[in-house]
mmCIF file of C-alpha atoms in Angstrom:
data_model
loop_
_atom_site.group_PDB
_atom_site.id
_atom_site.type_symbol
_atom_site.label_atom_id
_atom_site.label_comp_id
_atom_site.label_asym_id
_atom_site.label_seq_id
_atom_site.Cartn_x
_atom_site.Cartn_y
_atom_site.Cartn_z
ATOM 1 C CA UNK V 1274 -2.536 30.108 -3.968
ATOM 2 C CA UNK V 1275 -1.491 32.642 -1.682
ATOM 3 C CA UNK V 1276 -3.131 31.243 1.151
ATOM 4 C CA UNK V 1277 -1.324 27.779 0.692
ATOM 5 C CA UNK V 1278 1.985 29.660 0.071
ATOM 6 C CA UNK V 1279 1.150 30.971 3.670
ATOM 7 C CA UNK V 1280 0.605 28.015 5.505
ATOM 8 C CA UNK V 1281 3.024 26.202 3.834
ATOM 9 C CA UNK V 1282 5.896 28.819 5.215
ATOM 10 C CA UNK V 1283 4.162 28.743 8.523
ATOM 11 C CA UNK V 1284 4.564 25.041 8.129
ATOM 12 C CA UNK V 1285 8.360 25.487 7.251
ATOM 13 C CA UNK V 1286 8.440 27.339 10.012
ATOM 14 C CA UNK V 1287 7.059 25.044 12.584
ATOM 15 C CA UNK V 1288 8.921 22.756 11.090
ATOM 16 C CA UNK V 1289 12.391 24.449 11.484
ATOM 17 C CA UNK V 1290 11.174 24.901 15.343
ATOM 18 C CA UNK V 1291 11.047 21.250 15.635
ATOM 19 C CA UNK V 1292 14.374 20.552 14.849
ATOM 20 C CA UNK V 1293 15.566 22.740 17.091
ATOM 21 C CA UNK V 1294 13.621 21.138 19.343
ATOM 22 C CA UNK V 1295 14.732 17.875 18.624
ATOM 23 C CA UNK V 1296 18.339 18.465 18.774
ATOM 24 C CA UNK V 1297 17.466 20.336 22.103
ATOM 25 C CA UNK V 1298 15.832 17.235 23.953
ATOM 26 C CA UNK V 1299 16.629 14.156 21.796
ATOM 27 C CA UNK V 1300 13.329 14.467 20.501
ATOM 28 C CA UNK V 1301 12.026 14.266 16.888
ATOM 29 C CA UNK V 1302 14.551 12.997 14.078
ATOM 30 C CA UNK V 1303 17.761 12.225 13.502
ATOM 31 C CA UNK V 1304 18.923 13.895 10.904
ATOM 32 C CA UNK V 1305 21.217 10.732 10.218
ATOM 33 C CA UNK V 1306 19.768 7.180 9.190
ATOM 34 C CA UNK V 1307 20.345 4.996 12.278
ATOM 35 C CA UNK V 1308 22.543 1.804 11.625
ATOM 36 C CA UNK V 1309 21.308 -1.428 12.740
ATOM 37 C CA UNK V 1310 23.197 -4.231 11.370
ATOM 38 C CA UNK V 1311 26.540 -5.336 10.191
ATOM 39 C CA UNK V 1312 28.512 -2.242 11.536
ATOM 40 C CA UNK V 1313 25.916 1.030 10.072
ATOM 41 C CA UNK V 1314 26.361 -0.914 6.401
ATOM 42 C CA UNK V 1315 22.179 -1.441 6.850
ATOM 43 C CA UNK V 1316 20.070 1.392 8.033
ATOM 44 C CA UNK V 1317 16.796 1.848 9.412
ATOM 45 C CA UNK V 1318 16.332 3.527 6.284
ATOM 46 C CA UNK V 1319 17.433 0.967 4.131
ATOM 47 C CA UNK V 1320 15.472 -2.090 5.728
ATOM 48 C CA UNK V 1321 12.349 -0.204 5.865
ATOM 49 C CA UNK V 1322 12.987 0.836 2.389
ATOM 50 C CA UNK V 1323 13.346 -2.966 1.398
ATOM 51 C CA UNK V 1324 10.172 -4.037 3.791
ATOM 52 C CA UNK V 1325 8.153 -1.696 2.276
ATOM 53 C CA UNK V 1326 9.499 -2.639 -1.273
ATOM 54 C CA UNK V 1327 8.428 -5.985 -0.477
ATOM 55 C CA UNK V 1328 4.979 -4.966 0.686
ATOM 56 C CA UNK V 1329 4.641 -2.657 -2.514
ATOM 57 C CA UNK V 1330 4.867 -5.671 -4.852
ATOM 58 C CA UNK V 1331 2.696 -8.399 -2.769
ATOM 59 C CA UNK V 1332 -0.223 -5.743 -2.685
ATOM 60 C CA UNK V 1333 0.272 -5.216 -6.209
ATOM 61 C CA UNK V 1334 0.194 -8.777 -7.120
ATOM 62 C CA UNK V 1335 -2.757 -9.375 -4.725
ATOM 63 C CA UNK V 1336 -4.337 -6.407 -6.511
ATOM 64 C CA UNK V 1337 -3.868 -7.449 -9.946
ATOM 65 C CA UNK V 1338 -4.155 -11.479 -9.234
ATOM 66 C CA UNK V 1339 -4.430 -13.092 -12.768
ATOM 67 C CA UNK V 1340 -5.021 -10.558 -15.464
ATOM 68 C CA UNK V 1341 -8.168 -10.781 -17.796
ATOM 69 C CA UNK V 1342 -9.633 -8.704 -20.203
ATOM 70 C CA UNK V 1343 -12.761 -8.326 -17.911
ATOM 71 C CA UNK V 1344 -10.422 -6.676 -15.167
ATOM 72 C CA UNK V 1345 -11.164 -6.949 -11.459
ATOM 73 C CA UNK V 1346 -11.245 -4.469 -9.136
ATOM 74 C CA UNK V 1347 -7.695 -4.407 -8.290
ATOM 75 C CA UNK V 1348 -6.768 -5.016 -11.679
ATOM 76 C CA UNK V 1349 -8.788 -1.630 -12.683
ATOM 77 C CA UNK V 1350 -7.338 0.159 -10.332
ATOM 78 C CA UNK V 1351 -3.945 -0.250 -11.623
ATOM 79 C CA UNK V 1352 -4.730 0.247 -14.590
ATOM 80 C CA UNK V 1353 -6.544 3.488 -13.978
ATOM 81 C CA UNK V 1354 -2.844 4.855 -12.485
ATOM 82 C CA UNK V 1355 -0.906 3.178 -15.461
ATOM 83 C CA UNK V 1356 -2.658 4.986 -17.794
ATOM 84 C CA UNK V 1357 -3.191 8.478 -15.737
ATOM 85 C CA UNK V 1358 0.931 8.054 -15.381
ATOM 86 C CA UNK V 1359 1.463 7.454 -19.014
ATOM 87 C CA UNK V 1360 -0.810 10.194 -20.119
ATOM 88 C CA UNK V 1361 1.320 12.283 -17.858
ATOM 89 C CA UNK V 1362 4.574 11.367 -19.072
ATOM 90 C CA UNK V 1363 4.581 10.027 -22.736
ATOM 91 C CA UNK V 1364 3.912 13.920 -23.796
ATOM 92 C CA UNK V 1365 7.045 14.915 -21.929
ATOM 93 C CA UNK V 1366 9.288 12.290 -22.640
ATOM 94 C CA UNK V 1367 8.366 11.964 -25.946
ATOM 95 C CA UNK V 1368 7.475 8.548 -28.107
ATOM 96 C CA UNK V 1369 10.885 7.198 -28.932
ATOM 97 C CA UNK V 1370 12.458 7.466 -25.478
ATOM 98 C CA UNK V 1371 8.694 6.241 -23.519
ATOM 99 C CA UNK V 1372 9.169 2.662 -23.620
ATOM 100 C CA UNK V 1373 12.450 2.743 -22.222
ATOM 101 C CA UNK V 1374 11.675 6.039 -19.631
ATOM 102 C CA UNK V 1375 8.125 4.688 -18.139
ATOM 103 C CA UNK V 1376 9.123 1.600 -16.236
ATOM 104 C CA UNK V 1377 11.510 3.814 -14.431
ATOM 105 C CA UNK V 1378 9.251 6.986 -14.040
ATOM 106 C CA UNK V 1379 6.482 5.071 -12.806
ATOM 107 C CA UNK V 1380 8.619 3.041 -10.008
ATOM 108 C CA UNK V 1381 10.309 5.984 -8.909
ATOM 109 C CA UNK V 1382 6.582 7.675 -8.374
ATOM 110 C CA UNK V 1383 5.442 5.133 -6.456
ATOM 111 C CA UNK V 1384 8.282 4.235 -4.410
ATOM 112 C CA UNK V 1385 9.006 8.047 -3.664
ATOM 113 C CA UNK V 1386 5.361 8.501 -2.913
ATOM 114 C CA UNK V 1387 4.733 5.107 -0.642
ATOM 115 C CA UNK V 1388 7.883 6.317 1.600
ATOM 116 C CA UNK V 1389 6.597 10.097 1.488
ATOM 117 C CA UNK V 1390 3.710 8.598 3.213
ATOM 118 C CA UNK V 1391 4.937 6.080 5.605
ATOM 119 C CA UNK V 1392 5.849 8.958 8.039
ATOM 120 C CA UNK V 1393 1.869 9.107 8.629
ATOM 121 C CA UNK V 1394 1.780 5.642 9.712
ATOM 122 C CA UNK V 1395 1.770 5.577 13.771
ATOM 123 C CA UNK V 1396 4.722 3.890 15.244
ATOM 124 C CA UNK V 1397 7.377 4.888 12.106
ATOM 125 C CA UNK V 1398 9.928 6.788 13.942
ATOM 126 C CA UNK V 1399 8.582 6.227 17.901
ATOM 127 C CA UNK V 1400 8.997 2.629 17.850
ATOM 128 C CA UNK V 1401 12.274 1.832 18.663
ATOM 129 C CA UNK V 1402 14.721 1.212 21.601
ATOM 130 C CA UNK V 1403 16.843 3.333 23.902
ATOM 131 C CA UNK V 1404 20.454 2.907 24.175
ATOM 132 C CA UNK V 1405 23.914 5.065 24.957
ATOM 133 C CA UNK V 1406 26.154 6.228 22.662
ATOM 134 C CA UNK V 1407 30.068 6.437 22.641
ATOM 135 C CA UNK V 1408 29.879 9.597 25.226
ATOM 136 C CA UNK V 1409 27.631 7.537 27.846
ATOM 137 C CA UNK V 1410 24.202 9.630 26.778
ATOM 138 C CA UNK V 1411 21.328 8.157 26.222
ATOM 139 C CA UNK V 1412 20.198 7.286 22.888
ATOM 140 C CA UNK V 1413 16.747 6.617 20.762
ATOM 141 C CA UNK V 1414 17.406 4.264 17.497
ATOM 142 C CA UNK V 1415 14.014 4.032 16.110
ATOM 143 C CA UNK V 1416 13.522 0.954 13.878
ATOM 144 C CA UNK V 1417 11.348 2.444 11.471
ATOM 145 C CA UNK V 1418 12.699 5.740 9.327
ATOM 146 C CA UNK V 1419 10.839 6.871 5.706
ATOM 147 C CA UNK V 1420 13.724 6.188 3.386
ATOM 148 C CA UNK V 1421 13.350 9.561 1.538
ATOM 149 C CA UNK V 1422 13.784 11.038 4.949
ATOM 150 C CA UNK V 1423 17.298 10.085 4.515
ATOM 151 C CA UNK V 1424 19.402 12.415 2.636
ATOM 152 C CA UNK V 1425 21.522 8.981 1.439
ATOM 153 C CA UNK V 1426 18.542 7.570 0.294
ATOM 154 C CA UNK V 1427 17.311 10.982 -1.954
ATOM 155 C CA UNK V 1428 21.011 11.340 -3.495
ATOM 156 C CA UNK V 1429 20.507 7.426 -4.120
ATOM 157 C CA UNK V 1430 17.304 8.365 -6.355
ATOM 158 C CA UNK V 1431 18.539 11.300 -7.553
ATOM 159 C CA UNK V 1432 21.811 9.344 -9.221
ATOM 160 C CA UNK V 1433 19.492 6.516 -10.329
ATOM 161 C CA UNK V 1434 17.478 8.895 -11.914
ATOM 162 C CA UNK V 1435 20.617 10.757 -13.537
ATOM 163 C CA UNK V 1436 21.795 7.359 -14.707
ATOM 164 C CA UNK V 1437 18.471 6.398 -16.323
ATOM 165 C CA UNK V 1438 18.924 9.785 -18.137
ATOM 166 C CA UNK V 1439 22.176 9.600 -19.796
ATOM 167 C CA UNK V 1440 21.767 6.001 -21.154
ATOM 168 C CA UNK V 1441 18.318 6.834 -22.440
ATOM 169 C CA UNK V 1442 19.744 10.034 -23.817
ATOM 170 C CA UNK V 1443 22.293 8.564 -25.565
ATOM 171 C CA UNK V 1444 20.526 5.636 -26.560
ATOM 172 C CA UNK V 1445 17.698 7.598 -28.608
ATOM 173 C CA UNK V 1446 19.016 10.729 -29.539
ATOM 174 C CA UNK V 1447 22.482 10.275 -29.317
ATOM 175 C CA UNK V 1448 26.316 12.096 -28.615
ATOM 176 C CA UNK V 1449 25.494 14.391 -31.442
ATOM 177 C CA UNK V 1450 22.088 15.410 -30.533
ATOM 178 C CA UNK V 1451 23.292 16.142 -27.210
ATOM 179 C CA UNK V 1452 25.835 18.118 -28.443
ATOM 180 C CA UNK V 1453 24.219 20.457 -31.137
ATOM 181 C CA UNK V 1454 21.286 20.682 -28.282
ATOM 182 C CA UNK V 1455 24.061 22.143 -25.403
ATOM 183 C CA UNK V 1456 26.288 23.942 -28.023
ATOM 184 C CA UNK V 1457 24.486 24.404 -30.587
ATOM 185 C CA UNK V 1458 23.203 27.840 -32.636
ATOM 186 C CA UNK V 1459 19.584 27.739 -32.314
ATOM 187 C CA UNK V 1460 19.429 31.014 -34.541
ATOM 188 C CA UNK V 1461 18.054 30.491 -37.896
ATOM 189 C CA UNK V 1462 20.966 31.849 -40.469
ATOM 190 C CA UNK V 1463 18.511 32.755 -43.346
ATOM 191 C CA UNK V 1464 17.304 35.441 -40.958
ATOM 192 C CA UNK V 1465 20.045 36.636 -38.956
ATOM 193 C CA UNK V 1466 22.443 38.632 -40.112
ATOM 194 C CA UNK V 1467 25.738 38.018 -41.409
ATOM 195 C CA UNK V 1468 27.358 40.093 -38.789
ATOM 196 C CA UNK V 1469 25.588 38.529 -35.947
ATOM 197 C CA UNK V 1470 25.351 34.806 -36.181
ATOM 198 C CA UNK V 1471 29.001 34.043 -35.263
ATOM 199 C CA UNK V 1472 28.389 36.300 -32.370
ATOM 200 C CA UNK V 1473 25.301 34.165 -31.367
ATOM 201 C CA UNK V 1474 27.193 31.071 -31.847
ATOM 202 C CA UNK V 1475 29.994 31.819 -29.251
ATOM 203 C CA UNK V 1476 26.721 32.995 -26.753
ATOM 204 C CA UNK V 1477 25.389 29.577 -27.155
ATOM 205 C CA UNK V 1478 28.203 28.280 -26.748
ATOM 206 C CA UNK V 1479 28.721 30.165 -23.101
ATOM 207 C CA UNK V 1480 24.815 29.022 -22.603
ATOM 208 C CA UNK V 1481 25.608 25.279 -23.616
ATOM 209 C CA UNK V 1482 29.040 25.313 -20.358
ATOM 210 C CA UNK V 1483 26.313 26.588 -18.168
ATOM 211 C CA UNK V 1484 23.809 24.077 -18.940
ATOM 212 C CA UNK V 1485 26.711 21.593 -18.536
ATOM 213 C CA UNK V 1486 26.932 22.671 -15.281
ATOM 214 C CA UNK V 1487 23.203 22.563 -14.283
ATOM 215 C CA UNK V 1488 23.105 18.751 -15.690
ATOM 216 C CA UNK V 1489 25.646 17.847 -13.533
ATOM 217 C CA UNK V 1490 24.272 19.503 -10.266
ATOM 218 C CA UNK V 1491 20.617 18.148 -10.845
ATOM 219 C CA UNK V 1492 21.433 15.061 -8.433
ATOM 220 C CA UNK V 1493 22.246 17.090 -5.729
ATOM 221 C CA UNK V 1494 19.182 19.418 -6.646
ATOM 222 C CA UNK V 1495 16.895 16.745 -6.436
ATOM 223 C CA UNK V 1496 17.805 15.055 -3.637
ATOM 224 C CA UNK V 1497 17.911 18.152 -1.413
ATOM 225 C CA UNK V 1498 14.446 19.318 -2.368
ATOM 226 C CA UNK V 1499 12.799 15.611 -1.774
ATOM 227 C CA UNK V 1500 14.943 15.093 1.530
ATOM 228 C CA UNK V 1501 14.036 18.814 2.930
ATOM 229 C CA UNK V 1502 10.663 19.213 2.644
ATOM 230 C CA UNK V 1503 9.964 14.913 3.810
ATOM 231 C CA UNK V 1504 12.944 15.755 6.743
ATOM 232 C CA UNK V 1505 11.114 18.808 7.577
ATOM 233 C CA UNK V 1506 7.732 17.447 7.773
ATOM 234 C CA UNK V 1507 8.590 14.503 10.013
ATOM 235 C CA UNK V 1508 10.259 17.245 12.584
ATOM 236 C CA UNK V 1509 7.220 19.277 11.824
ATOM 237 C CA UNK V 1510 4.929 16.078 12.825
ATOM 238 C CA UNK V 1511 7.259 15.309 15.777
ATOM 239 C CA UNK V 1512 7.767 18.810 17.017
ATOM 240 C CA UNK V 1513 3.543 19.597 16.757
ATOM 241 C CA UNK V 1514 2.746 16.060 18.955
ATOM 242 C CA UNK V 1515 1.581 14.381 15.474
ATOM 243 C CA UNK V 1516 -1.177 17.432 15.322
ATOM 244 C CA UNK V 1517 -3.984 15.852 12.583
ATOM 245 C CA UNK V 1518 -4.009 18.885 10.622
ATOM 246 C CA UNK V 1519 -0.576 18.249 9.641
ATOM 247 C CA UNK V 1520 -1.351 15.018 8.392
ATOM 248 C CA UNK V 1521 -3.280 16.348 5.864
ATOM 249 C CA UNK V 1522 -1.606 18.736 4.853
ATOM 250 C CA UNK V 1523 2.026 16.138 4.646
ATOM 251 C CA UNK V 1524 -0.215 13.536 2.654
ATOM 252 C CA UNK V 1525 -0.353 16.839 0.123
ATOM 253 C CA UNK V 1526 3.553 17.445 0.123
ATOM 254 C CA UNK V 1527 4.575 13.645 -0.273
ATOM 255 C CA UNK V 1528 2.122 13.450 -3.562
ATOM 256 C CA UNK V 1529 3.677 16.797 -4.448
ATOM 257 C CA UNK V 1530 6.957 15.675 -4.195
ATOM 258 C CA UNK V 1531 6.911 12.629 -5.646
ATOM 259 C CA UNK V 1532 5.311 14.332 -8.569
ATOM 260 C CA UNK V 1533 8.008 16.977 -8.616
ATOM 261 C CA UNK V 1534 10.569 14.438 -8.536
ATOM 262 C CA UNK V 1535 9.662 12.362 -11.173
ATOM 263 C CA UNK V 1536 8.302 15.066 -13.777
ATOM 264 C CA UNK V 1537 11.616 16.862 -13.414
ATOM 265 C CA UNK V 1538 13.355 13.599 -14.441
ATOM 266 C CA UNK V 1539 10.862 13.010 -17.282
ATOM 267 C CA UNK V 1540 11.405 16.762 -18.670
ATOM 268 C CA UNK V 1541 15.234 16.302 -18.286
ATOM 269 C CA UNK V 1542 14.336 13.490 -20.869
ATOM 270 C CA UNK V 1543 12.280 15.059 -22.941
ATOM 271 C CA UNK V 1544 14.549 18.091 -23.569
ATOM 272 C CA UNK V 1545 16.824 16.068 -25.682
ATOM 273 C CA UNK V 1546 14.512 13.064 -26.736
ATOM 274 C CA UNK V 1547 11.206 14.853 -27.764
ATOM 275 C CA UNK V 1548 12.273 16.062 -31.021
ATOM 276 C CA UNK V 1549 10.661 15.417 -34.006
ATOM 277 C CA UNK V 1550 7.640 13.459 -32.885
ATOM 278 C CA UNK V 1551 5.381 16.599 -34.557
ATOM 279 C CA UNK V 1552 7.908 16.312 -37.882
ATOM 280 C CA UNK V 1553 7.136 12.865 -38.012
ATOM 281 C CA UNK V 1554 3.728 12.888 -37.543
ATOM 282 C CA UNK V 1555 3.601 15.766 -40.554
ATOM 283 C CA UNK V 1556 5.552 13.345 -42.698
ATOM 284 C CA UNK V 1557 3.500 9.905 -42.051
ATOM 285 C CA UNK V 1558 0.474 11.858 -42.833
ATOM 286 C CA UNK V 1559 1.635 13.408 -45.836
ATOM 287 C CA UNK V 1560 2.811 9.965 -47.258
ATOM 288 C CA UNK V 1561 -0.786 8.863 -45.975
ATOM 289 C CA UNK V 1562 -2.611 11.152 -49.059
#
């Protein structure tokens, strides 16, 4: 671990070299999205988001073809990553909120990951055309940008996936779940004593404004950590004249990341939804005898 933590800051620090390269020279990448059409409203971002969307759910369809219970190839293979997905999530989420909270989880994981990746592919972010700007300098637009390379495009996800949480929230547990969960004494009053539980109380209460506070910043937090380290490791890629080490080793932070991402919004989920699945679980096996 301490050897990847190592090359990993080397990496960050390449990385960081790159950009300062690129705003040196014109080289590497913007840190903006380059418009393209209808006055900046679509982005290179943005179309090869939607291309790539596009591609996403023909290969699927190819994949799976017509379902049958003897599955093809294709059709085994996505079933092999439904079910590693829902293994990973249904514990976190929880059973009552899964149905509604796996769709999404499992879209945002492969979106997130498929545009992690597409700054591997040659020709995404050289292939382009040169122009001037306002000033009279001379200008690269590239056609092709990795949409979570955008920081509008992470903050996009981000308030999706903040969205998603606060109708699933209070669609299975509720206003009053949330509540006693942010303000609520978690101190059991048959053994604290008398003296100190109102004292606890008004703690939890402090606790429950900060956690307000965190809930509300987690869109910005997750956008920042998707777009920095997928920014920084298409300067890195840039900056290091597409060096194939790096390749490898950016195939490992775009799976990361995308993982990150969407186990973050699964346990943001799960902290007010998975409660009780062990209680009920007792109680339909105690009616069972």
């Amino acid at each position: 671990m301490f050897r990847v933590s190592k090359l990993r800051n080397f990496a960050l620090l390449l990385a960081t070299a790159a950009t300062a390269f690129a705003a040196g020279d014109g080289a590497g990448v913007s840190p903006r999205a380059e418009p393209l059409f209808f006055n900046g409203t679509f982005t290179n971002a943005i179309i090869t988001a939607w291309a790539f969307t596009g591609v996403i759910i023909l290969l699927l369809m190819w994949m799976v073809g017509k379902p049958s219970i003897r599955p093809s190839k294709g059709q085994a293979v996505m079933e092999a990553l439904i079910t590693g997905l829902r293994d990973l999530f249904e514990p976190i989420v929880g059973k009552k909120a899964f149905p509604a909270a796996f769709p999404l989880l499992a879209t945002l994981f492969i979106f997130i990951l498929v545009n992690n990746w597409m700054g591997l592919i040659p020709g995404v972010g050289t292939i382009g055309w040169h122009g001037h700007d306002a000033a009279g300098h001379e200008h690269f637009t590239p056609l092709i940008r990795p949409f979570t390379s955008d920081f509008n495009g992470t903050i996009a996800l981000a308030l999706l996936s903040f969205g998603a949480w606060a109708i699933i929230v209070f669609k299975y547990a509720g206003p009053k779940v949330l509540f006693i969960d942010l303000f609520g004494n978690k101190a059991d009053k048959a053994e604290t004593p008398g003296w100190l539980y109102p004292i606890l109380t008004l703690v939890f209460l402090i606790v429950g404004c900060i956690e307000v506070f965190s809930i509300f910043i987690r869109p910005f937090t997750l956008s920042v950590r998707l777009f920095g380290n997928i920014f920084g490791g298409e300067n890195l890629l840039h900056g290091t004249g597409f060096f194939f080490v790096f390749y490898f080793m950016e195939m490992l932070v775009g799976l990361i990341q995308a993982t990150v991402f969407t186990l973050l919004s699964a346990v943001y989920i799960g902290l007010i939804c998975n409660h009780g699945d062990d209680h009920d679980h007792e109680e339909g096996h105690a009616e069972a005898h």
